[in-house]
Amino acid sequence: MTELRLILGDQLNPEHSWFRQQSDHVVYVMLELQQETRYVRHHAQKIIAIFAAMREFARQLREQGHRVRYVQLDDPSNRGSLTDNLDALIAYYQAVTFSWQLPDEWRLDEQLKRWSATCAIKTITVDSEHFFCERHEVSAFFGQRKSWRMEHFYREMRRRERVLMRPDATPEGGEWNYDAENRKPWKGHPAPPDDHRPMHNHTALWHTLTALEVPSFGEAHAGDFRWPLDRKEALGGLERFVRDDLRHFGDWQDAMHTDSWHLFHSLISFALNTKMLSPREVVANVQAAWQRGEVPLACAEGFIRQVLGWREYVRGVYWAKMPGYRDNNFFHHQRPLPDWFWNGNTKMNCMAQVIGQSLDHAYAHHIQRLMIVGNFALLAGLAPAQVHEWYLGIYIDAFEWVELPNTLGMSQFTDGGLLASKPYVSSAAYINKMGNYCSQCKYNPRERTGENACPFNALYWHFFIQHQSALGHNPRLSMVYHQIKKFSPQEHENITQHVKNLLIDIEKL
Ligand code: FAD
Ligand code: SF4
């Protein structure tokens, strides 16, 4: 009569209704899989964090009296792939039922669907009880519309979930969006928070991973490991953020500075994406802090928009458009990633800083991902598939359902404008305004061409000149094309020649 219930590595939600009752007929199955360590090259901290959090989850389930079969990567019975392990465990336990929570990644969803179609025993899927929306609610909301603006969806979510709403169904403060107030550069005050995250030692796990030759890159920090690994730690991080940093989040959300790699960002994405935290409690906590008068409305709204708006929205785009979304390449960009993406050895200080901190911490905040690395990748015409694999590997929070639409749709514009109303690119002027990277750079942010000119400048203008037929009609780019019209033929020629030289020598930038 045994039922096996699969718990995937990003389904570490102890509040799931599965765990309300203990039964000797139910065995929870947790698997450390070679297939999951190899579908892309992952940052060392990401692999450690997921396996260590899974082990802790299994320990706590056992402590509560649940039966758990946990198969470690180095367990001799481990067959490597998900489905081979499941076949073996079903036979071993003579299970009559197999249940799993809906996976968030298309890859695993397909694998389980195909396998269950030939499975001899009864199979059941249940919801992961995590998101505000079901998988296909976003696509139902947008229907046949050509562009899917997040803002429309977000307002609907605010109404539906009654978040920051007045009783008369108008938004608190009278505005839906306070984004314009969230764009300040940070000049050293207030002081950014110390790193309050928990400290763990995962040297033994790291030795196992290296002995098994699990491919990885980036700093492991196994002996001083800082990501939260269970719900208690994750809740502690959320509460501290809401109490101490949320009030500063709005103002400096877009700022970048060499003195702080995360400024006032929450660092909750790993805990959220592995479901240790629920987005509902995150939104409720932030709303409550505003109701208590502890944070301004603009801060609370700006933060809630990320979780209730963007996070649910990109997941909806993913499920609506997969698997084809992965192959979009609106600009037909093909250039391979330069080697310095993997070590940060570039003279462009903004890129060196953001790639460097990503290798060190498996983290960069949103604007660093979008307006530094993604900006360069798009301007330089890097192959979107390679850019996607880099993002999917390097960040601690990178799971395809959230990474792919952000990387390909928002950052690389590969869908031609479904997700973003225009490409998110900038010249050095924006980077210089929002941070201090340029003040310590070999390149000059004010020059367009010439030996010391910042590469972002010529690349920026060249990008729009090159893609005029695709982008020239976009009303949001009229200023850009108005400016280009004023360039002399000589300026056009200088930009083209300069970009040609930059890209030939991209490895040396
Ligand atoms: P905060 O800035 O404190 O924001 C709070 C929370 O809001 C985040 O934890 C996250 O859950 C949510 N959020 C904010 N922006 C987004 C967004 N655009 N999409 C979805 N959720 C959002 N986020 C991931 O979780 N995984 C990824 O793999 C990922 N890849 C990205 C790739 C690119 C190119 C870009 C531009 C963004 C990506 N993001 C991704 C979104 C965002 O950058 C991260 O969620 C955020 O930096 C995580 O850090 P934090 O927890 O400190 O977030
Ligand atoms: Fe980056 Fe250019 Fe500024 Fe250097 S000058 S930090 S390359 S934007």
Coordinates of C-alpha atoms and ligand atoms in Angstrom, one line a residue:
M1 CA 0.0 0.0 0.0
T2 CA 3.0 2.3 -0.1
E3 CA 2.8 5.7 -1.7
L4 CA 6.0 7.4 -2.9
R5 CA 6.0 11.2 -2.9
L6 CA 8.8 13.0 -4.8
I7 CA 10.2 16.2 -3.4
L8 CA 12.4 18.1 -5.9
G9 CA 15.3 20.3 -4.8
D10 CA 13.3 23.5 -5.2
Q11 CA 10.3 22.2 -3.4
L12 CA 11.5 22.7 0.2
N13 CA 8.2 24.0 1.6
P14 CA 7.5 22.5 5.0
E15 CA 4.1 24.2 5.1
H16 CA 2.9 22.1 2.1
S17 CA -0.4 20.2 3.0
W18 CA 1.5 16.9 2.3
F19 CA 3.2 17.2 5.6
R20 CA 0.2 17.9 7.8
Q21 CA -0.3 14.3 8.5
Q22 CA 2.2 11.6 9.2
S23 CA 1.6 8.1 7.6
D24 CA 3.7 5.0 7.7
H25 CA 2.3 4.2 4.2
V26 CA 3.9 7.3 2.7
V27 CA 7.6 7.5 1.8
Y28 CA 9.0 10.9 0.8
V29 CA 11.7 10.5 -1.9
M30 CA 14.5 13.0 -2.2
L31 CA 17.2 12.5 -4.8
E32 CA 20.6 14.2 -5.4
L33 CA 20.9 13.7 -9.2
Q34 CA 23.9 13.9 -11.6
Q35 CA 21.4 15.0 -14.3
E36 CA 20.6 18.1 -12.2
T37 CA 24.3 19.0 -11.7
R38 CA 25.0 18.7 -15.5
Y39 CA 22.2 20.3 -17.6
V40 CA 24.2 23.5 -17.3
R41 CA 27.5 24.4 -15.5
H42 CA 26.4 25.7 -12.1
H43 CA 28.1 28.0 -9.7
A44 CA 29.6 26.0 -6.8
Q45 CA 27.5 27.8 -4.2
K46 CA 24.3 27.0 -6.1
I47 CA 25.1 23.2 -6.0
I48 CA 26.1 23.3 -2.4
A49 CA 23.1 25.4 -1.4
I50 CA 20.5 23.1 -3.0
F51 CA 22.0 19.8 -1.8
A52 CA 22.6 21.2 1.7
A53 CA 19.1 22.6 2.0
M54 CA 17.6 19.3 0.7
R55 CA 19.6 17.4 3.4
E56 CA 18.4 19.7 6.1
F57 CA 14.8 19.4 4.8
A58 CA 15.0 15.6 4.9
R59 CA 16.4 15.7 8.4
Q60 CA 13.6 17.9 9.7
L61 CA 10.9 15.7 8.0
R62 CA 12.4 12.7 9.7
E63 CA 12.4 14.5 13.0
Q64 CA 8.7 15.1 12.6
G65 CA 8.1 11.4 12.1
H66 CA 7.8 11.2 8.3
R67 CA 9.5 8.4 6.4
V68 CA 12.1 9.7 4.0
R69 CA 14.3 8.0 1.5
Y70 CA 17.1 10.3 0.7
V71 CA 19.6 9.2 -2.0
Q72 CA 22.8 11.1 -1.8
L73 CA 24.9 11.8 -4.9
D74 CA 27.6 9.3 -3.7
D75 CA 25.1 6.6 -2.6
P76 CA 26.0 3.4 -4.5
S77 CA 22.3 2.8 -5.2
N78 CA 22.0 6.2 -7.0
R79 CA 21.3 5.7 -10.7
G80 CA 22.0 9.3 -11.8
S81 CA 18.8 10.1 -13.7
L82 CA 15.5 11.0 -12.1
T83 CA 13.4 8.3 -13.8
D84 CA 15.9 5.5 -13.3
N85 CA 16.0 6.2 -9.6
L86 CA 12.2 6.3 -9.5
D87 CA 11.8 3.0 -11.3
A88 CA 14.2 1.4 -8.8
L89 CA 12.5 2.9 -5.8
I90 CA 9.0 1.9 -6.9
A91 CA 10.2 -1.7 -7.3
Y92 CA 12.1 -1.7 -3.9
Y93 CA 9.1 -0.3 -2.0
Q94 CA 6.5 -2.2 -4.1
A95 CA 4.8 1.1 -4.2
V96 CA 1.2 1.3 -5.5
T97 CA 1.0 5.1 -6.0
F98 CA 3.5 7.7 -7.0
S99 CA 2.8 11.4 -6.4
W100 CA 4.7 14.6 -7.3
Q101 CA 4.3 18.3 -6.9
L102 CA 4.0 20.1 -10.3
P103 CA 7.6 21.1 -11.2
D104 CA 8.4 24.7 -12.1
E105 CA 10.8 23.8 -14.9
W106 CA 9.5 22.7 -18.3
R107 CA 12.4 20.2 -18.6
L108 CA 11.4 18.3 -15.4
D109 CA 7.7 18.6 -16.1
E110 CA 8.2 16.9 -19.5
Q111 CA 10.5 14.2 -18.1
L112 CA 8.0 13.3 -15.4
K113 CA 5.0 13.5 -17.8
R114 CA 6.7 11.2 -20.3
W115 CA 7.8 8.7 -17.6
S116 CA 4.4 8.6 -15.9
A117 CA 2.7 7.8 -19.2
T118 CA 4.5 4.4 -19.2
C119 CA 4.5 3.9 -15.4
A120 CA 2.7 0.8 -14.2
I121 CA 1.4 2.2 -11.0
K122 CA -1.1 5.0 -10.2
T123 CA 0.4 8.5 -10.5
I124 CA -0.9 11.7 -9.0
T125 CA 0.2 15.3 -9.4
V126 CA -0.5 18.0 -6.8
D127 CA 0.1 21.7 -6.8
S128 CA 3.2 23.0 -5.1
E129 CA 1.0 25.5 -3.2
H130 CA 3.5 28.3 -3.6
F131 CA 2.5 30.8 -6.3
F132 CA -0.4 33.3 -6.3
C133 CA -1.3 32.2 -9.8
E134 CA -1.7 28.9 -11.6
R135 CA 0.7 28.2 -14.4
H136 CA -1.6 29.4 -17.2
E137 CA -3.4 32.3 -15.6
V138 CA -1.1 34.9 -17.0
S139 CA -1.6 33.7 -20.6
A140 CA -5.4 33.6 -20.0
F141 CA -5.2 37.2 -18.7
F142 CA -3.3 38.5 -21.8
G143 CA -5.0 36.2 -24.4
Q144 CA -4.2 37.2 -27.9
R145 CA -2.6 40.6 -27.1
K146 CA 0.6 41.2 -29.0
S147 CA 2.5 42.7 -26.1
W148 CA 2.1 41.5 -22.6
R149 CA 2.8 44.5 -20.3
M150 CA 3.5 43.5 -16.7
E151 CA 1.8 46.7 -15.4
H152 CA -1.6 45.5 -16.6
F153 CA -1.2 42.2 -14.9
Y154 CA 0.2 43.7 -11.7
R155 CA -2.8 46.0 -11.3
E156 CA -5.1 43.1 -11.7
M157 CA -3.1 41.2 -9.0
R158 CA -3.3 44.1 -6.6
R159 CA -7.1 44.2 -7.1
R160 CA -7.5 40.5 -6.9
E161 CA -5.3 39.9 -3.8
R162 CA -6.4 43.2 -2.2
V163 CA -2.8 44.4 -1.7
L164 CA -2.2 48.1 -1.0
M165 CA -5.8 48.8 -2.0
R166 CA -8.4 51.1 -0.5
P167 CA -11.9 49.9 0.2
D168 CA -13.2 51.7 -2.9
A169 CA -10.9 49.5 -5.1
T170 CA -8.4 52.3 -5.8
P171 CA -4.7 52.0 -5.0
E172 CA -3.4 53.3 -1.7
G173 CA -1.8 56.7 -2.2
G174 CA -3.8 57.2 -5.4
E175 CA -1.0 55.8 -7.7
W176 CA -0.4 52.3 -8.8
N177 CA 3.3 52.7 -9.3
Y178 CA 6.0 54.8 -7.5
D179 CA 8.9 53.7 -9.7
A180 CA 10.0 57.2 -10.6
E181 CA 10.9 57.7 -6.9
N182 CA 13.1 54.6 -6.9
R183 CA 16.0 55.8 -9.1
K184 CA 18.7 57.4 -6.9
P185 CA 22.4 56.8 -7.0
W186 CA 23.9 55.8 -3.7
K187 CA 26.7 58.1 -2.4
G188 CA 27.8 56.2 0.8
H189 CA 24.8 57.1 3.1
P190 CA 23.0 55.4 4.8
A191 CA 25.5 52.7 5.5
P192 CA 24.6 49.4 3.8
P193 CA 23.8 46.5 6.1
D194 CA 26.4 44.1 7.3
D195 CA 26.1 40.5 6.0
H196 CA 23.7 39.1 8.6
R197 CA 23.1 35.8 6.7
P198 CA 23.7 32.6 8.6
M199 CA 27.1 30.9 8.5
H200 CA 27.5 27.2 7.7
N201 CA 30.4 24.9 7.1
H202 CA 29.9 22.6 4.1
T203 CA 33.4 21.4 3.5
A204 CA 32.5 17.7 3.6
L205 CA 29.7 18.2 1.0
W206 CA 32.1 20.2 -1.2
H207 CA 34.7 17.4 -1.0
T208 CA 32.1 14.9 -2.1
L209 CA 31.1 17.1 -5.0
T210 CA 34.7 17.6 -6.1
A211 CA 35.6 13.9 -5.7
L212 CA 32.6 13.1 -8.0
E213 CA 33.9 15.6 -10.5
V214 CA 30.7 17.6 -10.5
P215 CA 31.4 20.5 -12.9
S216 CA 31.1 23.9 -11.4
F217 CA 32.7 27.4 -11.4
G218 CA 32.8 30.4 -9.0
E219 CA 33.9 30.5 -5.4
A220 CA 32.5 27.7 -3.3
H221 CA 33.0 29.4 0.2
A222 CA 32.2 25.9 1.6
G223 CA 33.8 26.7 4.9
D224 CA 32.0 30.0 5.3
F225 CA 28.8 29.4 3.5
R226 CA 26.2 32.2 3.8
W227 CA 22.9 31.2 2.1
P228 CA 19.9 30.3 4.3
L229 CA 19.2 26.6 4.2
D230 CA 15.9 26.1 6.0
R231 CA 12.7 28.0 6.6
K232 CA 13.7 29.3 10.0
E233 CA 16.8 30.9 8.6
A234 CA 14.9 32.2 5.6
L235 CA 12.2 33.8 7.7
G236 CA 14.9 35.4 9.9
G237 CA 16.4 37.0 6.8
L238 CA 13.1 38.2 5.6
E239 CA 12.2 39.7 9.0
R240 CA 15.5 41.5 9.3
F241 CA 15.2 42.9 5.8
V242 CA 11.7 44.2 6.4
R243 CA 12.7 45.7 9.8
D244 CA 16.1 47.3 8.7
D245 CA 16.5 47.7 5.0
L246 CA 13.1 47.8 3.3
R247 CA 12.8 51.6 4.0
H248 CA 16.0 52.1 1.9
F249 CA 15.1 49.6 -0.8
G250 CA 13.1 52.0 -3.0
D251 CA 15.4 54.9 -3.1
W252 CA 18.5 52.8 -4.0
Q253 CA 17.0 49.9 -5.8
D254 CA 18.8 50.8 -9.1
A255 CA 22.1 52.0 -7.5
M256 CA 25.4 50.2 -8.0
H257 CA 28.5 50.7 -5.9
T258 CA 31.9 49.0 -5.3
D259 CA 31.5 49.4 -1.5
S260 CA 28.5 47.0 -1.4
W261 CA 27.6 44.1 -3.6
H262 CA 23.9 44.0 -2.6
L263 CA 23.2 47.5 -1.1
F264 CA 19.6 47.3 0.3
H265 CA 18.4 44.3 -1.7
S266 CA 16.7 41.6 0.3
L267 CA 18.7 38.5 -0.8
I268 CA 15.6 36.4 -0.4
S269 CA 15.4 35.0 -4.0
F270 CA 17.1 31.6 -3.2
A271 CA 14.8 31.0 -0.2
L272 CA 11.8 32.1 -2.3
N273 CA 12.6 30.0 -5.3
T274 CA 13.3 26.9 -3.3
K275 CA 9.9 27.6 -1.6
M276 CA 11.3 27.9 2.0
L277 CA 9.5 31.2 1.9
S278 CA 6.1 31.8 0.4
P279 CA 5.5 34.9 -1.8
R280 CA 2.2 35.5 0.1
E281 CA 4.0 35.9 3.4
V282 CA 6.6 38.1 1.8
V283 CA 3.9 40.4 0.4
A284 CA 1.9 40.3 3.7
N285 CA 5.0 41.2 5.8
V286 CA 5.9 44.1 3.6
Q287 CA 2.3 45.4 3.5
A288 CA 2.1 45.1 7.3
A289 CA 5.3 47.1 7.7
W290 CA 3.7 49.9 5.7
Q291 CA 0.5 49.7 7.6
R292 CA 2.4 50.0 10.9
G293 CA 4.0 53.2 9.4
E294 CA 7.5 51.7 9.4
V295 CA 8.2 52.2 5.7
P296 CA 7.0 54.7 3.1
L297 CA 4.4 53.6 0.6
A298 CA 6.8 53.9 -2.3
C299 CA 9.2 51.4 -0.7
A300 CA 6.4 48.9 0.1
E301 CA 4.9 49.3 -3.4
G302 CA 8.2 49.0 -5.2
F303 CA 9.0 45.8 -3.4
I304 CA 5.6 44.2 -3.6
R305 CA 5.6 44.9 -7.4
Q306 CA 8.7 42.7 -7.7
V307 CA 7.1 39.7 -6.0
L308 CA 3.3 40.0 -6.7
G309 CA 4.0 41.5 -10.2
W310 CA 7.2 40.6 -11.9
R311 CA 7.8 37.2 -10.3
E312 CA 4.3 35.8 -11.1
Y313 CA 4.3 37.5 -14.5
V314 CA 7.6 36.0 -15.7
R315 CA 6.5 32.6 -14.6
G316 CA 3.3 33.0 -16.6
V317 CA 5.3 34.0 -19.7
Y318 CA 7.4 31.0 -19.3
W319 CA 4.5 28.5 -19.2
A320 CA 2.7 30.2 -22.0
K321 CA 5.7 30.3 -24.3
M322 CA 7.8 27.2 -23.6
P323 CA 9.5 25.3 -25.2
G324 CA 9.8 27.7 -28.2
Y325 CA 10.7 30.7 -26.1
R326 CA 14.2 29.3 -25.6
D327 CA 14.9 29.5 -29.3
N328 CA 13.8 33.1 -30.0
N329 CA 16.6 35.3 -31.4
F330 CA 15.0 38.5 -32.7
F331 CA 18.3 40.2 -33.7
H332 CA 19.9 36.9 -34.9
H333 CA 22.8 37.5 -32.5
Q334 CA 25.5 34.8 -32.8
R335 CA 28.7 36.0 -31.1
P336 CA 30.2 33.6 -28.5
L337 CA 30.6 34.7 -24.9
P338 CA 34.1 36.1 -24.4
D339 CA 36.2 34.0 -22.0
W340 CA 36.3 36.8 -19.4
F341 CA 32.6 36.1 -18.6
W342 CA 34.0 33.1 -16.7
N343 CA 36.7 34.9 -14.7
G344 CA 35.9 38.7 -14.8
N345 CA 39.2 39.6 -16.3
T346 CA 38.2 42.6 -18.4
K347 CA 39.3 46.2 -18.3
M348 CA 35.7 47.4 -18.3
N349 CA 35.4 48.0 -14.6
C350 CA 31.6 47.7 -14.5
M351 CA 31.7 44.3 -16.1
A352 CA 34.7 43.2 -14.0
Q353 CA 32.9 44.3 -10.8
V354 CA 29.6 42.6 -11.5
I355 CA 31.1 39.4 -12.9
G356 CA 33.6 39.4 -10.1
Q357 CA 30.9 39.6 -7.4
S358 CA 28.8 37.1 -9.2
L359 CA 31.7 34.6 -9.1
D360 CA 32.3 35.4 -5.5
H361 CA 28.8 35.5 -4.1
A362 CA 26.6 33.8 -6.8
Y363 CA 24.6 37.1 -6.7
A364 CA 24.1 40.3 -8.5
H365 CA 21.1 42.6 -8.0
H366 CA 18.6 43.3 -10.7
I367 CA 20.1 46.4 -12.3
Q368 CA 23.6 44.8 -12.3
R369 CA 22.1 41.8 -14.2
L370 CA 20.1 43.9 -16.5
M371 CA 22.0 47.1 -17.1
I372 CA 25.6 45.9 -16.8
V373 CA 26.0 42.3 -18.0
G374 CA 22.8 42.0 -20.0
N375 CA 23.3 45.5 -21.5
F376 CA 26.8 44.5 -22.7
A377 CA 25.6 41.2 -24.0
L378 CA 22.9 42.7 -26.1
L379 CA 25.0 45.6 -27.4
A380 CA 27.8 43.3 -28.4
G381 CA 25.4 40.8 -30.1
L382 CA 26.3 37.8 -27.9
A383 CA 24.4 34.6 -28.7
P384 CA 21.3 34.5 -26.5
A385 CA 21.5 30.8 -25.9
Q386 CA 25.0 31.2 -24.4
V387 CA 23.9 34.2 -22.4
H388 CA 21.0 32.2 -21.0
E389 CA 23.2 29.3 -20.0
W390 CA 25.6 31.7 -18.2
Y391 CA 22.7 33.3 -16.2
L392 CA 21.2 29.9 -15.5
G393 CA 24.5 28.7 -14.1
I394 CA 25.9 31.6 -12.2
Y395 CA 23.1 32.9 -9.9
I396 CA 22.1 31.2 -6.6
D397 CA 18.4 31.9 -7.5
A398 CA 18.6 30.7 -11.1
F399 CA 15.8 28.3 -12.0
E400 CA 14.7 28.3 -15.6
W401 CA 11.1 29.5 -15.1
V402 CA 12.3 32.8 -13.7
E403 CA 15.7 33.1 -15.3
L404 CA 14.8 32.5 -18.9
P405 CA 12.1 35.2 -19.4
N406 CA 14.3 37.7 -17.5
T407 CA 17.4 36.9 -19.6
L408 CA 15.9 36.3 -23.0
G409 CA 12.8 38.4 -22.8
M410 CA 13.6 41.4 -20.6
S411 CA 17.3 41.6 -21.1
Q412 CA 18.1 40.3 -24.6
F413 CA 14.8 41.3 -26.3
T414 CA 14.8 37.9 -28.1
D415 CA 11.0 37.8 -28.3
G416 CA 10.9 41.1 -30.2
G417 CA 8.9 43.0 -27.6
L418 CA 6.4 40.6 -26.0
L419 CA 7.9 41.3 -22.5
A420 CA 9.7 44.6 -22.8
S421 CA 8.4 47.7 -24.7
K422 CA 12.0 48.5 -25.9
P423 CA 15.4 46.9 -25.5
Y424 CA 17.0 47.6 -22.1
V425 CA 20.3 49.1 -23.2
S426 CA 22.2 52.2 -22.2
S427 CA 25.5 54.0 -23.0
A428 CA 28.0 54.8 -20.2
A429 CA 26.0 57.8 -19.2
Y430 CA 23.4 55.7 -17.3
I431 CA 26.1 53.5 -15.7
N432 CA 28.1 56.5 -14.6
K433 CA 25.0 58.1 -13.1
M434 CA 23.8 55.1 -11.2
G435 CA 27.1 54.0 -9.7
N436 CA 30.8 54.6 -9.1
Y437 CA 32.3 52.0 -11.5
C438 CA 33.3 54.5 -14.1
S439 CA 35.4 56.6 -11.7
Q440 CA 37.8 53.6 -11.3
C441 CA 37.8 52.5 -14.9
K442 CA 40.5 52.6 -17.6
Y443 CA 37.9 53.8 -20.1
N444 CA 36.4 57.2 -20.4
P445 CA 32.6 57.2 -20.0
R446 CA 32.3 60.5 -21.9
E447 CA 34.1 59.5 -25.1
R448 CA 32.4 57.7 -28.0
T449 CA 35.3 56.7 -30.1
G450 CA 39.1 56.6 -29.7
E451 CA 41.4 54.3 -27.7
N452 CA 40.1 55.2 -24.3
A453 CA 36.5 55.6 -25.1
C454 CA 34.0 53.5 -23.1
P455 CA 33.0 50.5 -25.3
F456 CA 29.4 50.9 -24.2
N457 CA 29.1 54.2 -26.0
A458 CA 29.9 53.2 -29.6
L459 CA 28.2 49.9 -29.1
Y460 CA 25.1 51.6 -28.0
W461 CA 24.8 53.9 -31.0
H462 CA 25.9 51.1 -33.4
F463 CA 23.2 48.8 -32.0
F464 CA 20.4 51.3 -32.8
I465 CA 21.9 52.2 -36.2
Q466 CA 22.2 48.5 -37.1
H467 CA 18.7 47.7 -36.0
Q468 CA 16.9 50.7 -37.4
S469 CA 14.5 48.7 -39.6
A470 CA 13.4 46.6 -36.6
L471 CA 13.3 49.4 -34.0
G472 CA 13.0 52.7 -35.8
H473 CA 9.2 52.8 -35.6
N474 CA 9.1 52.3 -31.8
P475 CA 7.7 55.5 -30.3
R476 CA 9.7 54.9 -27.1
L477 CA 12.9 55.2 -29.2
S478 CA 12.0 58.3 -31.0
M479 CA 14.6 60.4 -29.0
V480 CA 17.3 57.9 -29.9
Y481 CA 16.6 58.0 -33.6
H482 CA 16.2 61.7 -33.5
Q483 CA 19.7 62.0 -32.1
I484 CA 21.1 59.5 -34.7
K485 CA 19.6 61.7 -37.5
K486 CA 21.9 64.4 -36.3
F487 CA 25.1 62.4 -36.7
S488 CA 27.3 63.4 -39.7
P489 CA 28.3 60.7 -42.2
Q490 CA 31.8 60.9 -40.6
E491 CA 30.4 60.2 -37.2
H492 CA 28.5 57.2 -38.6
E493 CA 31.7 55.9 -40.1
N494 CA 33.8 56.5 -36.9
I495 CA 31.2 54.6 -34.8
T496 CA 31.1 51.7 -37.3
Q497 CA 34.8 51.4 -37.5
H498 CA 35.3 51.7 -33.8
V499 CA 32.7 48.9 -33.1
K500 CA 34.3 46.7 -35.7
N501 CA 37.7 47.0 -33.9
L502 CA 36.1 46.5 -30.4
L503 CA 34.3 43.3 -31.5
I504 CA 37.3 41.8 -33.3
D505 CA 39.3 42.3 -30.1
I506 CA 36.4 41.5 -27.7
E507 CA 38.6 39.2 -25.6
K508 CA 40.9 42.1 -24.9
L509 CA 38.3 44.6 -23.8
Ligands
FAD1 P1 15.2 42.1 -4.5 O1 15.7 43.1 -5.4 O2 15.3 42.3 -3.0 O3 13.7 41.8 -4.9 C1 12.8 41.0 -4.1 C2 12.3 39.8 -4.8 O4 11.5 40.2 -5.9 C3 13.3 38.9 -5.4 O5 13.9 38.0 -4.5 C4 12.5 38.2 -6.5 O6 11.9 37.1 -6.0 C5 11.5 39.2 -7.0 N1 11.9 39.8 -8.2 C6 12.5 41.0 -8.4 N2 12.7 41.3 -9.8 C7 12.2 40.2 -10.4 C8 12.1 39.8 -11.7 N3 12.5 40.6 -12.7 N4 11.6 38.6 -12.0 C9 11.2 37.7 -11.1 N5 11.2 38.0 -9.7 C10 11.7 39.2 -9.4 N6 15.5 36.3 -10.5 C11 15.5 35.0 -10.0 O7 14.8 34.8 -9.0 N7 16.1 34.0 -10.6 C12 16.9 34.2 -11.8 O8 17.5 33.3 -12.3 C13 16.9 35.6 -12.3 N8 17.6 35.9 -13.4 C14 17.6 37.1 -13.9 C15 18.3 37.4 -15.1 C16 18.3 38.7 -15.6 C17 19.0 38.9 -16.9 C18 17.6 39.7 -14.9 C19 17.6 41.1 -15.5 C20 16.9 39.4 -13.8 C21 16.9 38.2 -13.2 N9 16.2 37.9 -12.1 C22 16.2 36.6 -11.6 C23 15.4 38.9 -11.4 C24 16.1 39.6 -10.2 O9 17.3 40.2 -10.7 C25 16.4 38.8 -9.0 O10 15.1 38.2 -8.6 C26 16.9 39.6 -7.8 O11 18.1 40.2 -8.2 C27 17.2 38.6 -6.6 O12 17.8 39.3 -5.6 P2 17.0 39.8 -4.3 O13 16.3 38.6 -3.6 O14 18.0 40.5 -3.4 O15 15.9 40.7 -4.9
SF4_2 FE1 31.8 50.5 -17.6 FE2 32.4 52.3 -19.5 FE3 32.0 53.1 -17.0 FE4 34.2 51.6 -17.7 S1 33.6 53.7 -18.4 S2 32.9 51.3 -15.9 S3 33.4 50.3 -19.2 S4 30.5 52.1 -18.4

